[in-house]
mmCIF file of N, CA and C and ligand atoms in Angstrom:
data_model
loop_
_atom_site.group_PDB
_atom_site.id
_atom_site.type_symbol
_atom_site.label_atom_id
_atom_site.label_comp_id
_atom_site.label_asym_id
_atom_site.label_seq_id
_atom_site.Cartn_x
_atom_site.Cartn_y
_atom_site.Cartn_z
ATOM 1 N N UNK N 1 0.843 -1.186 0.000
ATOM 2 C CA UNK N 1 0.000 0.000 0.000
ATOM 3 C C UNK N 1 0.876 1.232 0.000
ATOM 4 N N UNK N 2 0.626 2.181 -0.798
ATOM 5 C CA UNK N 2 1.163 3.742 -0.622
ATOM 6 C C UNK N 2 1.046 4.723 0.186
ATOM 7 N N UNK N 3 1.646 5.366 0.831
ATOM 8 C CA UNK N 3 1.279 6.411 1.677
ATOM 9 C C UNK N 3 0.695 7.281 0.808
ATOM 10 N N UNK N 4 -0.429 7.986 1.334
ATOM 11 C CA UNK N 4 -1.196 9.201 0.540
ATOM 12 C C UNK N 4 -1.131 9.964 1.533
ATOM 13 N N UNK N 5 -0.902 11.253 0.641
ATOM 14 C CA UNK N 5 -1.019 12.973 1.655
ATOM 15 C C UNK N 5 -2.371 12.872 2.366
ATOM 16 N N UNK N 6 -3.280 12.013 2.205
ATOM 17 C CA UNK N 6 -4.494 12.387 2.903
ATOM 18 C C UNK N 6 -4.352 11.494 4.611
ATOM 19 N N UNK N 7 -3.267 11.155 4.078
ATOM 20 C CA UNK N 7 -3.323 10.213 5.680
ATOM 21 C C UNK N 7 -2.634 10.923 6.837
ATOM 22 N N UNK N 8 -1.760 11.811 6.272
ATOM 23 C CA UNK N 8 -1.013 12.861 7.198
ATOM 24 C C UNK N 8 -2.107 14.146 8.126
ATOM 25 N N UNK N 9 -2.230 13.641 9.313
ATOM 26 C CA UNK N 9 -3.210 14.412 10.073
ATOM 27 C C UNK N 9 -2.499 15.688 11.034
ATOM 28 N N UNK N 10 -1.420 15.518 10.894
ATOM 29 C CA UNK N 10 -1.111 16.394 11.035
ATOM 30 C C UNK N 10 -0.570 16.485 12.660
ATOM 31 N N UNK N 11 -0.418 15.705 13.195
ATOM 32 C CA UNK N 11 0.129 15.039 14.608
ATOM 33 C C UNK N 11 1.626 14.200 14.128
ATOM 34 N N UNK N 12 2.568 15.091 14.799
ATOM 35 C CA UNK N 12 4.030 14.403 14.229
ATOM 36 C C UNK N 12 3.724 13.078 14.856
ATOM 37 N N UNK N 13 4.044 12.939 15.934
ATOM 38 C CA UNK N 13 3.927 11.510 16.447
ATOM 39 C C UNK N 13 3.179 10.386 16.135
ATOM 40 N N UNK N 14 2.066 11.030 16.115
ATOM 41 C CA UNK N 14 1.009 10.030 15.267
ATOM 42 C C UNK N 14 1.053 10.091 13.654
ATOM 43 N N UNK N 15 1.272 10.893 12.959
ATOM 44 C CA UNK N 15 1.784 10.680 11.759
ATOM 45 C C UNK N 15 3.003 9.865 11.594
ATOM 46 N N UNK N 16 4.022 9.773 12.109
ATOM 47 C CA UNK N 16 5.146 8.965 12.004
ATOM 48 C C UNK N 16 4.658 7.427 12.436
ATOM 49 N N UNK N 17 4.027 7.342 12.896
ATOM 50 C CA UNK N 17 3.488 5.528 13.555
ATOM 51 C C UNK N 17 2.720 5.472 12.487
ATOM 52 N N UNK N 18 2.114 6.041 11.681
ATOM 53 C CA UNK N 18 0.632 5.697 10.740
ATOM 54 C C UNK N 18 2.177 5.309 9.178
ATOM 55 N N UNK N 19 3.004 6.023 8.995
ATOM 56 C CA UNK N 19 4.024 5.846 8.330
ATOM 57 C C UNK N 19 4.446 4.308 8.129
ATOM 58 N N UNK N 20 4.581 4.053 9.284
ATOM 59 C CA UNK N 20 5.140 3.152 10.052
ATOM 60 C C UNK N 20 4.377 1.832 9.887
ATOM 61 N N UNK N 21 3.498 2.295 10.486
ATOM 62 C CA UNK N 21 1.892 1.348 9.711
ATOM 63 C C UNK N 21 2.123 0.949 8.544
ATOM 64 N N UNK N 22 1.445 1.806 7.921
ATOM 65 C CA UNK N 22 2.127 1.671 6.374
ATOM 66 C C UNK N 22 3.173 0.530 5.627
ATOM 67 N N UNK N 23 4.063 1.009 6.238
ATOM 68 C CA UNK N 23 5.369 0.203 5.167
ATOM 69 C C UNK N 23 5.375 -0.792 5.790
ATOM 70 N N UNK N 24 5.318 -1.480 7.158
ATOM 71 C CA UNK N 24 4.934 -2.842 8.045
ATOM 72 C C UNK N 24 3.914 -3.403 6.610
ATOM 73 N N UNK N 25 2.296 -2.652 6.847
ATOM 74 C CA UNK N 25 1.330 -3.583 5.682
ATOM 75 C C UNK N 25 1.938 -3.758 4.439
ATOM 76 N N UNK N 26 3.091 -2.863 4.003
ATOM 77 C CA UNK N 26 3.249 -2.885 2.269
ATOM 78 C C UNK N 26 4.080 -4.108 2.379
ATOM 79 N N UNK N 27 4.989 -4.340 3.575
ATOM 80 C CA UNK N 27 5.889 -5.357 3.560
ATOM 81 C C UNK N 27 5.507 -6.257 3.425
ATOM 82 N N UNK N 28 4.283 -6.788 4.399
ATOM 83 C CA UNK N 28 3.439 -8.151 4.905
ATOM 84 C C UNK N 28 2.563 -8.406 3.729
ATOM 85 N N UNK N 29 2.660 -7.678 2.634
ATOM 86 C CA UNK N 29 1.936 -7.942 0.965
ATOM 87 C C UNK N 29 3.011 -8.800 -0.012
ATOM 88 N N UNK N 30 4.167 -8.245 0.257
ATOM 89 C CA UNK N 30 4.605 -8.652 -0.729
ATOM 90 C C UNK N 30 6.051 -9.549 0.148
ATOM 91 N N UNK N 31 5.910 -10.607 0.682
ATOM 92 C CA UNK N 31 6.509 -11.581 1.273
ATOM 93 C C UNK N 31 6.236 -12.767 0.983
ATOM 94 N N UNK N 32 6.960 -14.188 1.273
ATOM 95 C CA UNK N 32 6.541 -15.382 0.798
ATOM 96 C C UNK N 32 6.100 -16.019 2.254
ATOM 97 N N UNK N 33 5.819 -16.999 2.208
ATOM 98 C CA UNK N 33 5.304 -17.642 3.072
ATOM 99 C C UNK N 33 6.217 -17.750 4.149
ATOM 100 N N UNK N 34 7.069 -18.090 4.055
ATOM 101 C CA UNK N 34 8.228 -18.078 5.487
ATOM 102 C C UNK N 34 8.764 -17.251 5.602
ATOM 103 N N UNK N 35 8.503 -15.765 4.996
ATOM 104 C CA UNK N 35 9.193 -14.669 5.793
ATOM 105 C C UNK N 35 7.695 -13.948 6.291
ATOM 106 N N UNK N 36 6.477 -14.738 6.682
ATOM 107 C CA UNK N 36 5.597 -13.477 7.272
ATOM 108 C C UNK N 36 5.806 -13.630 8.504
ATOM 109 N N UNK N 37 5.963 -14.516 9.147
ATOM 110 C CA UNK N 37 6.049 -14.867 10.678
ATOM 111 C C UNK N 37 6.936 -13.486 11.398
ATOM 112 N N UNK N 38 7.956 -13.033 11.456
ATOM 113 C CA UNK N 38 8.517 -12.030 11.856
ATOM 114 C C UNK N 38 7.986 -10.426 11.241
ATOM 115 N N UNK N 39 7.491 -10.242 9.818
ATOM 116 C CA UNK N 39 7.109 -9.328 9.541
ATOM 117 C C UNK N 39 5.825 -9.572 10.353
ATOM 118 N N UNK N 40 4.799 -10.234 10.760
ATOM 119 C CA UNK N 40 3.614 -10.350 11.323
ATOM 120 C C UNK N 40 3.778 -9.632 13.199
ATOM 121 N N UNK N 41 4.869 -10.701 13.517
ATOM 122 C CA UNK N 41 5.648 -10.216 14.775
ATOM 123 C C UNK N 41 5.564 -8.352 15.046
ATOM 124 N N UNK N 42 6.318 -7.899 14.309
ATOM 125 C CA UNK N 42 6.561 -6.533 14.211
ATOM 126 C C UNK N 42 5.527 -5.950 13.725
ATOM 127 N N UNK N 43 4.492 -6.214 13.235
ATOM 128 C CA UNK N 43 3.445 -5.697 12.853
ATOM 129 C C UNK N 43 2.361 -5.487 14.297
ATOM 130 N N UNK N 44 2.446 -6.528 14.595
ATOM 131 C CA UNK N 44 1.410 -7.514 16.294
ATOM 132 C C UNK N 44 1.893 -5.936 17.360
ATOM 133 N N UNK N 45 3.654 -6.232 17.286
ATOM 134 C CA UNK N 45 3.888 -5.036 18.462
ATOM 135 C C UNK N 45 4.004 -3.949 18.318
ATOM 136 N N UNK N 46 3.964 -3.390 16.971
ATOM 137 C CA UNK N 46 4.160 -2.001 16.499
ATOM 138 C C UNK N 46 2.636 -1.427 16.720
ATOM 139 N N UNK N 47 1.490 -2.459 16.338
ATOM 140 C CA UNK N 47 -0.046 -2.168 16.377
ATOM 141 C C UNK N 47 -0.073 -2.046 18.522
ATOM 142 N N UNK N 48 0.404 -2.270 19.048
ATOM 143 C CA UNK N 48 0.123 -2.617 20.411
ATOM 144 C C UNK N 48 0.594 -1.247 20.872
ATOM 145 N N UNK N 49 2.119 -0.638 20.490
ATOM 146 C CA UNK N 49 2.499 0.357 21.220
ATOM 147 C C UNK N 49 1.947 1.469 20.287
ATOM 148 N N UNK N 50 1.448 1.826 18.785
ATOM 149 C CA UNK N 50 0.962 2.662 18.519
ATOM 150 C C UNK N 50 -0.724 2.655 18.950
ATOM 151 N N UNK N 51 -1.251 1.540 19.074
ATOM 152 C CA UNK N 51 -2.469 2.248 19.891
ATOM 153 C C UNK N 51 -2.549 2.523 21.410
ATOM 154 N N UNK N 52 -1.382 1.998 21.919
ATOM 155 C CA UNK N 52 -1.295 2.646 23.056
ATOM 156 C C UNK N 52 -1.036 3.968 23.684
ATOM 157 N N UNK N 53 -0.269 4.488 22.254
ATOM 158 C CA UNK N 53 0.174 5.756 22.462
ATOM 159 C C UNK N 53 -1.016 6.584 22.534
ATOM 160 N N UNK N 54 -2.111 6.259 21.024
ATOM 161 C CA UNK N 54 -3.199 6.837 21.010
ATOM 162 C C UNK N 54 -4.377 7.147 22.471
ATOM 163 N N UNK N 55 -4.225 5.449 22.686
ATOM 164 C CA UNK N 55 -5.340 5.733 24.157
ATOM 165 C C UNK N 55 -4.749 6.482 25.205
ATOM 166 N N UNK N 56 -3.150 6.415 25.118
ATOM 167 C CA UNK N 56 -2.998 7.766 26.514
ATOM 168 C C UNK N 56 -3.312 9.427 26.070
ATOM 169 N N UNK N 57 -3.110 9.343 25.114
ATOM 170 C CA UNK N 57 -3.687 10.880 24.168
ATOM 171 C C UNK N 57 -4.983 11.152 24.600
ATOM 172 N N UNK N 58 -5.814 9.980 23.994
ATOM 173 C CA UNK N 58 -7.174 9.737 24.438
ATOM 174 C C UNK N 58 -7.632 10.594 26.342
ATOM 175 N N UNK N 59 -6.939 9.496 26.815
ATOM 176 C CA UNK N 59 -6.835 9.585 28.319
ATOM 177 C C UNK N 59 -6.638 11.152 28.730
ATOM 178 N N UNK N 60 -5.128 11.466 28.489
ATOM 179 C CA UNK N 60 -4.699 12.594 28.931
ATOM 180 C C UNK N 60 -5.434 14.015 28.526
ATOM 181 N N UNK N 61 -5.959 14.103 27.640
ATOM 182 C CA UNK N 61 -7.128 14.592 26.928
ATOM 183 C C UNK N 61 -8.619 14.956 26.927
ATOM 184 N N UNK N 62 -9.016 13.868 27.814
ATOM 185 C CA UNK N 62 -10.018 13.438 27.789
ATOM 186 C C UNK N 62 -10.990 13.603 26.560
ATOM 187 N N UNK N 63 -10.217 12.960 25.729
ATOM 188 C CA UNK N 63 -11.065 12.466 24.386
ATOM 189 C C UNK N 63 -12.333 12.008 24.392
ATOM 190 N N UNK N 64 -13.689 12.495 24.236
ATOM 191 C CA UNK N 64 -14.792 12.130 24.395
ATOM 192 C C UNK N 64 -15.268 11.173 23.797
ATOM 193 N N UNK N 65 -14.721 10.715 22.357
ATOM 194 C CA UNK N 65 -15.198 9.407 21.615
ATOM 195 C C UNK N 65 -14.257 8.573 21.889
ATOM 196 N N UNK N 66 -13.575 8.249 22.507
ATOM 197 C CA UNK N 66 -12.599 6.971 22.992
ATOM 198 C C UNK N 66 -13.337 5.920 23.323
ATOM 199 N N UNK N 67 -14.028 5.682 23.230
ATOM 200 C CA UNK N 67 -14.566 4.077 23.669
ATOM 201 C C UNK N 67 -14.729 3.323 22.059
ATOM 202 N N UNK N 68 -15.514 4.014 21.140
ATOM 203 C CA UNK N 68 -15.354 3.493 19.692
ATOM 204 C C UNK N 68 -14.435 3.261 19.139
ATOM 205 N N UNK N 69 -13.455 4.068 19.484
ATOM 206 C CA UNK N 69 -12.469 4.272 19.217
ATOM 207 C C UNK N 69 -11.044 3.141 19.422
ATOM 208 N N UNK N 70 -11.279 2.608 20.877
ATOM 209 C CA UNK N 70 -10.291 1.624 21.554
ATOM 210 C C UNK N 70 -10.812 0.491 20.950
ATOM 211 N N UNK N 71 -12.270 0.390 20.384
ATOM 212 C CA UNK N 71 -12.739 -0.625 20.076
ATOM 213 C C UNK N 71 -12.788 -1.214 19.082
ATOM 214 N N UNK N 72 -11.981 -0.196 18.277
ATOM 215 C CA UNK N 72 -11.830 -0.904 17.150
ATOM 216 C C UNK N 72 -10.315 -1.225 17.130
ATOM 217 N N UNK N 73 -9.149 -0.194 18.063
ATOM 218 C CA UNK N 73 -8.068 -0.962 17.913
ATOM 219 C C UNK N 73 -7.968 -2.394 18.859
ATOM 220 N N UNK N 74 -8.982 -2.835 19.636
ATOM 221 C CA UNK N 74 -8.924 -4.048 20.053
ATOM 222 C C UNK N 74 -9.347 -5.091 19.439
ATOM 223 N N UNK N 75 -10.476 -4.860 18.459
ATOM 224 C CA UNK N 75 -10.201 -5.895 17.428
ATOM 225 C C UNK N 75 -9.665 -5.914 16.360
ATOM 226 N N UNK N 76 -8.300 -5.405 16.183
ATOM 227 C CA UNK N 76 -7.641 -5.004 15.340
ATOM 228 C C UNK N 76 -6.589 -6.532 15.943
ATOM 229 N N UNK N 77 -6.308 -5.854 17.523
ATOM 230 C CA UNK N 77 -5.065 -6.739 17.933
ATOM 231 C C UNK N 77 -5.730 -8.341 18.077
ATOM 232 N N UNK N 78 -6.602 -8.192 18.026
ATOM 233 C CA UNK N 78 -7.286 -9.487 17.984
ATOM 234 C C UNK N 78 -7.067 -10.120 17.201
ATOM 235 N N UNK N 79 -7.241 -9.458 15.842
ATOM 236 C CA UNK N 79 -7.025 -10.208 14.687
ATOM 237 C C UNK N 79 -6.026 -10.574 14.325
ATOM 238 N N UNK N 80 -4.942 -9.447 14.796
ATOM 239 C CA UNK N 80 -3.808 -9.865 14.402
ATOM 240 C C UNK N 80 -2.853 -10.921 15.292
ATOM 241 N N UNK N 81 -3.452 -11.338 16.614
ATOM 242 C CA UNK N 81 -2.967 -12.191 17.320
ATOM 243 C C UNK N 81 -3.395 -13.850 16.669
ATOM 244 N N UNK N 82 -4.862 -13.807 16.506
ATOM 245 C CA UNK N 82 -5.430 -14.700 15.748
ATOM 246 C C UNK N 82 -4.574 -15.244 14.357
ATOM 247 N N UNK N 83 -4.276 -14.331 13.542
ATOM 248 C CA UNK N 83 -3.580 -14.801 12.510
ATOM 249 C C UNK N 83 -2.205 -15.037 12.869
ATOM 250 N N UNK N 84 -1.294 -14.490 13.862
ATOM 251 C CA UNK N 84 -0.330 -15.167 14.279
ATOM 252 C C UNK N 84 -0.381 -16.733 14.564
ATOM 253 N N UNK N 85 -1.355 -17.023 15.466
ATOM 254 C CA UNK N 85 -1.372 -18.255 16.264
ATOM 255 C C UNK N 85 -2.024 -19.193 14.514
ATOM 256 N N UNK N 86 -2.510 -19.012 13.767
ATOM 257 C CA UNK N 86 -2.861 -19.752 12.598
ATOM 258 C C UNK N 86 -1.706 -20.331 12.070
ATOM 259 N N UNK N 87 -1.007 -19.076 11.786
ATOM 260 C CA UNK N 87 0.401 -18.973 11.217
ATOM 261 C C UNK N 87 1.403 -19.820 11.659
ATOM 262 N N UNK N 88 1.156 -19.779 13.043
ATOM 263 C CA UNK N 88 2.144 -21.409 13.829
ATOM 264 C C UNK N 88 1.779 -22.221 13.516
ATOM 265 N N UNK N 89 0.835 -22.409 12.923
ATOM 266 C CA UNK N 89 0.120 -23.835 12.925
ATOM 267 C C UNK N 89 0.345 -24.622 11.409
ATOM 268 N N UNK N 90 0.707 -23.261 10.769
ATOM 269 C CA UNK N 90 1.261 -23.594 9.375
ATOM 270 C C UNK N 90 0.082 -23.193 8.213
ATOM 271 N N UNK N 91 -0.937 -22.086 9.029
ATOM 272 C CA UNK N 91 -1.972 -21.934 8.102
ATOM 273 C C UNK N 91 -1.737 -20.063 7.944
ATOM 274 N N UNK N 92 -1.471 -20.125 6.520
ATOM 275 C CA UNK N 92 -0.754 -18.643 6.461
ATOM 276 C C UNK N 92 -2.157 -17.935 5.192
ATOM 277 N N UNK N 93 -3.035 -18.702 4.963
ATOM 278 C CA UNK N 93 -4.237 -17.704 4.380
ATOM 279 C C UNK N 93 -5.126 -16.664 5.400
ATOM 280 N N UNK N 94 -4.851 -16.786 6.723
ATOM 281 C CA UNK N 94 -5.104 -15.928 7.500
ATOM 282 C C UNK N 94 -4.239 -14.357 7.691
ATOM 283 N N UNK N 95 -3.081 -14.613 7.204
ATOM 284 C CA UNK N 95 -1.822 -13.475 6.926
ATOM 285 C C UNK N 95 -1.800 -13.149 6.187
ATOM 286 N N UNK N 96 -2.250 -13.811 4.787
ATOM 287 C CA UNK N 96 -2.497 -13.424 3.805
ATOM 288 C C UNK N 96 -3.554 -11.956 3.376
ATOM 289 N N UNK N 97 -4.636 -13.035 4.071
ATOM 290 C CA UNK N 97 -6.182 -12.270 4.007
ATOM 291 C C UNK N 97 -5.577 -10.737 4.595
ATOM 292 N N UNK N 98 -4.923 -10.843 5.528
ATOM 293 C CA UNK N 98 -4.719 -9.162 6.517
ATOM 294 C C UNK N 98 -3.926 -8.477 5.577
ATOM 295 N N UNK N 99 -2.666 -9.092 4.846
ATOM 296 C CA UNK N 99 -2.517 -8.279 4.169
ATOM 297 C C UNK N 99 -3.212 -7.349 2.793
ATOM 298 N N UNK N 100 -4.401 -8.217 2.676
ATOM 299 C CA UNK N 100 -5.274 -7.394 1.678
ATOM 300 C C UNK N 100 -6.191 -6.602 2.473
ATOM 301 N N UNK N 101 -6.617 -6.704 3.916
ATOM 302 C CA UNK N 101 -7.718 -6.175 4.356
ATOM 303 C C UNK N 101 -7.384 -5.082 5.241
ATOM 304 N N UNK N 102 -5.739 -4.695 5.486
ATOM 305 C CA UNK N 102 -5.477 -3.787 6.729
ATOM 306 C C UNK N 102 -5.457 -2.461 5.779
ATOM 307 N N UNK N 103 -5.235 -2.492 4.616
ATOM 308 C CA UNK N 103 -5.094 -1.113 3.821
ATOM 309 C C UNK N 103 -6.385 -0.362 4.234
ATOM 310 N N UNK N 104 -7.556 -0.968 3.423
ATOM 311 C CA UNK N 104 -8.703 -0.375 3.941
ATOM 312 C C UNK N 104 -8.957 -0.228 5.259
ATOM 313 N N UNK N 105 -8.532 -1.677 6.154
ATOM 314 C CA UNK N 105 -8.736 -1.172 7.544
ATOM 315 C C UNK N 105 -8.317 0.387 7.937
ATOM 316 N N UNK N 106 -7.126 0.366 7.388
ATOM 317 C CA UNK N 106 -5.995 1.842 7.813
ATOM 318 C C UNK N 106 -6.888 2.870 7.513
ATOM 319 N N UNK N 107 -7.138 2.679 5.817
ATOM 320 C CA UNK N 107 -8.260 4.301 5.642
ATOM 321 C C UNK N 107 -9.533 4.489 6.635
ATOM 322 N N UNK N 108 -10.116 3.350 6.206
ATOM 323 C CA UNK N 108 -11.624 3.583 7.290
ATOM 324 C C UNK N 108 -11.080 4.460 8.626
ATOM 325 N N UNK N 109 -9.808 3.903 9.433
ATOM 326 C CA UNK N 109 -9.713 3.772 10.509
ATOM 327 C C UNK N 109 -9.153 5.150 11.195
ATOM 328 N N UNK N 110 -8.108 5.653 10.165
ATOM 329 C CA UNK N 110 -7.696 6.917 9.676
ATOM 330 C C UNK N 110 -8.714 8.256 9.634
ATOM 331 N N UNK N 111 -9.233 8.179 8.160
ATOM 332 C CA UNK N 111 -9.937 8.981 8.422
ATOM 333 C C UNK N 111 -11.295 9.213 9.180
ATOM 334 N N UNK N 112 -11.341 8.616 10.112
ATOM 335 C CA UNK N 112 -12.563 9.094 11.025
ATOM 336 C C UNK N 112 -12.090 9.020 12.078
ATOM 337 N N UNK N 113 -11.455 7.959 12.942
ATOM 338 C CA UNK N 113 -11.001 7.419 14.245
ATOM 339 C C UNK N 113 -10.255 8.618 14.602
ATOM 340 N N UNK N 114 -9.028 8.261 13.491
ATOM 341 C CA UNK N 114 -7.760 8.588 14.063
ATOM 342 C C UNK N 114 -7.990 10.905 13.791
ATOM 343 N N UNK N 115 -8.328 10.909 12.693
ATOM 344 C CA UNK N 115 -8.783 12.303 12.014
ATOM 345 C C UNK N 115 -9.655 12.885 13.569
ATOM 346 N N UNK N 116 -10.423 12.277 13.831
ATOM 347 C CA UNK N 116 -10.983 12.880 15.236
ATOM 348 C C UNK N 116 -10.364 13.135 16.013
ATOM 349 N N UNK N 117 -9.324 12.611 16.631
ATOM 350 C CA UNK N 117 -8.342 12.722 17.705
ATOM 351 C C UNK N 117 -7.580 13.402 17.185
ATOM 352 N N UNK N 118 -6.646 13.600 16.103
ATOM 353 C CA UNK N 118 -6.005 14.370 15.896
ATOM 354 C C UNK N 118 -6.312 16.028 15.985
ATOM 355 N N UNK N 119 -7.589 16.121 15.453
ATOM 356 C CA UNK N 119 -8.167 17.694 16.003
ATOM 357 C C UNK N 119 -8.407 17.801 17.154
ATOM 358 N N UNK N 120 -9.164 16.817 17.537
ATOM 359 C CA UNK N 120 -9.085 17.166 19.513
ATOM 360 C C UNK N 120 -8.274 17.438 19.701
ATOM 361 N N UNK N 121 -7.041 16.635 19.459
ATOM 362 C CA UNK N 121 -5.530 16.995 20.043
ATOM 363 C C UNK N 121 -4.773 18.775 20.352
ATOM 364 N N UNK N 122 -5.365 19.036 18.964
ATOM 365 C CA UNK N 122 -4.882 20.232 18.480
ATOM 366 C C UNK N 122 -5.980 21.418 18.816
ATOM 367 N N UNK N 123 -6.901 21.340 19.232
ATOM 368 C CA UNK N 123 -7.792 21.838 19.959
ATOM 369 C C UNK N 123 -7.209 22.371 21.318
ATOM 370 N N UNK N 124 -6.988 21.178 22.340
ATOM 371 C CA UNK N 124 -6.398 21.181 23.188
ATOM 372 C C UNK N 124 -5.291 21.646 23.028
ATOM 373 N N UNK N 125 -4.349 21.920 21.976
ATOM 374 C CA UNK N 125 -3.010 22.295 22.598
ATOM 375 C C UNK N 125 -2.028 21.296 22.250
ATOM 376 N N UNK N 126 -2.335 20.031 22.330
ATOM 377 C CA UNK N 126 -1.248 18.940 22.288
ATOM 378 C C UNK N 126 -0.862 18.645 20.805
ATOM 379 N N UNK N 127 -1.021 19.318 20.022
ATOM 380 C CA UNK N 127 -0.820 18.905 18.587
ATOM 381 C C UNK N 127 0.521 18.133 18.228
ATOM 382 N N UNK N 128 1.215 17.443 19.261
ATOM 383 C CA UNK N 128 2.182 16.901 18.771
ATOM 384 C C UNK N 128 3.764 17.366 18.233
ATOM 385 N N UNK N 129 3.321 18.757 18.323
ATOM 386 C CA UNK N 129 4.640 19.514 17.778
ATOM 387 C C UNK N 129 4.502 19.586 16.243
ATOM 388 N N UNK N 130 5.834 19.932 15.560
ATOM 389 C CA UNK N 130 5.720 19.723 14.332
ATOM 390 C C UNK N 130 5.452 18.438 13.624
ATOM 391 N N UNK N 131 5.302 18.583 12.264
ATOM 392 C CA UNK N 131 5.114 17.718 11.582
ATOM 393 C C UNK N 131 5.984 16.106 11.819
ATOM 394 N N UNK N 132 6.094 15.058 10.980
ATOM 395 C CA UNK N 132 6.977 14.808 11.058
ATOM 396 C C UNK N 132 7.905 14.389 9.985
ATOM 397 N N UNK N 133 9.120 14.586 10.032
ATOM 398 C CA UNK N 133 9.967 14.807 8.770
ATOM 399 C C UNK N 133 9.620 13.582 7.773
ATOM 400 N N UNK N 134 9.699 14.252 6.074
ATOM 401 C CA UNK N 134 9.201 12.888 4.922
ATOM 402 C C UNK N 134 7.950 12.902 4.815
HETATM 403 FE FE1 FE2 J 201 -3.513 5.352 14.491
HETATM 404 FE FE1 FE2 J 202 -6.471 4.773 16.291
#
């Protein structure tokens, strides 16, 4: 998947993890079968500490739509724990499938989820600082 200017919200920090996002899913597309297990890995914990970052934003903030919000990055990690544990098992059409389905996940998730918080953010004050570089 490509990064598009529309995904840049304008929160350095959180723009740099959505980056990040990004090139993790573009990787986990175009891999063979025995190299997803570690790209999946890094995908599992990169999704864990970037929505964590989000829900303390959330928190510290007091972000008023945070509950929809956590709820969809929890079945996010769900899924992606799920297709790990497949993946041990030697069944990799579950890793597969994510890599066609997290792109859209990202936009849907992006522009509304994440696009909300980012203006709260900046509402409040916390805009993250500058951009972030690239
Ligand atoms: Fe995000
Ligand atoms: Fe999010």
């Amino acid at each position: 998947m490509d990064w598009e200017d529309r995904y840049v919200l304008g929160h350095g920090p959180m723009d740099a993890m959505h980056r990040e996002f990004v090139d993790l899913v573009t990787e986990l597309s175009t891999l063979r079968q025995g190299e997803l297990a570690p790209c999946l890995a890094r995908l599992a914990q990169h999704s864990i500490e970037h929505f964590a970052a989000e829900e303390e934003w959330m928190a510290a903030s007091r972000f008023p739509a945070s509950a929809s919000h956590i709820q969809e990055h929890k079945r996010l990690l769900a899924t992606l724990a799920s297709a790990r544990r497949l993946l041990e098992k030697g069944l990799a059409a579950p890793a597969r499938a994510l890599a066609g389905e997290l792109p859209g996940w990202f936009r849907d998730h992006t522009a509304k989820q994440d696009a909300a918080l980012a203006a709260h953010l900046k509402t409040c004050g916390t805009g993250g600082g500058q951009p972030a570089p690239g």
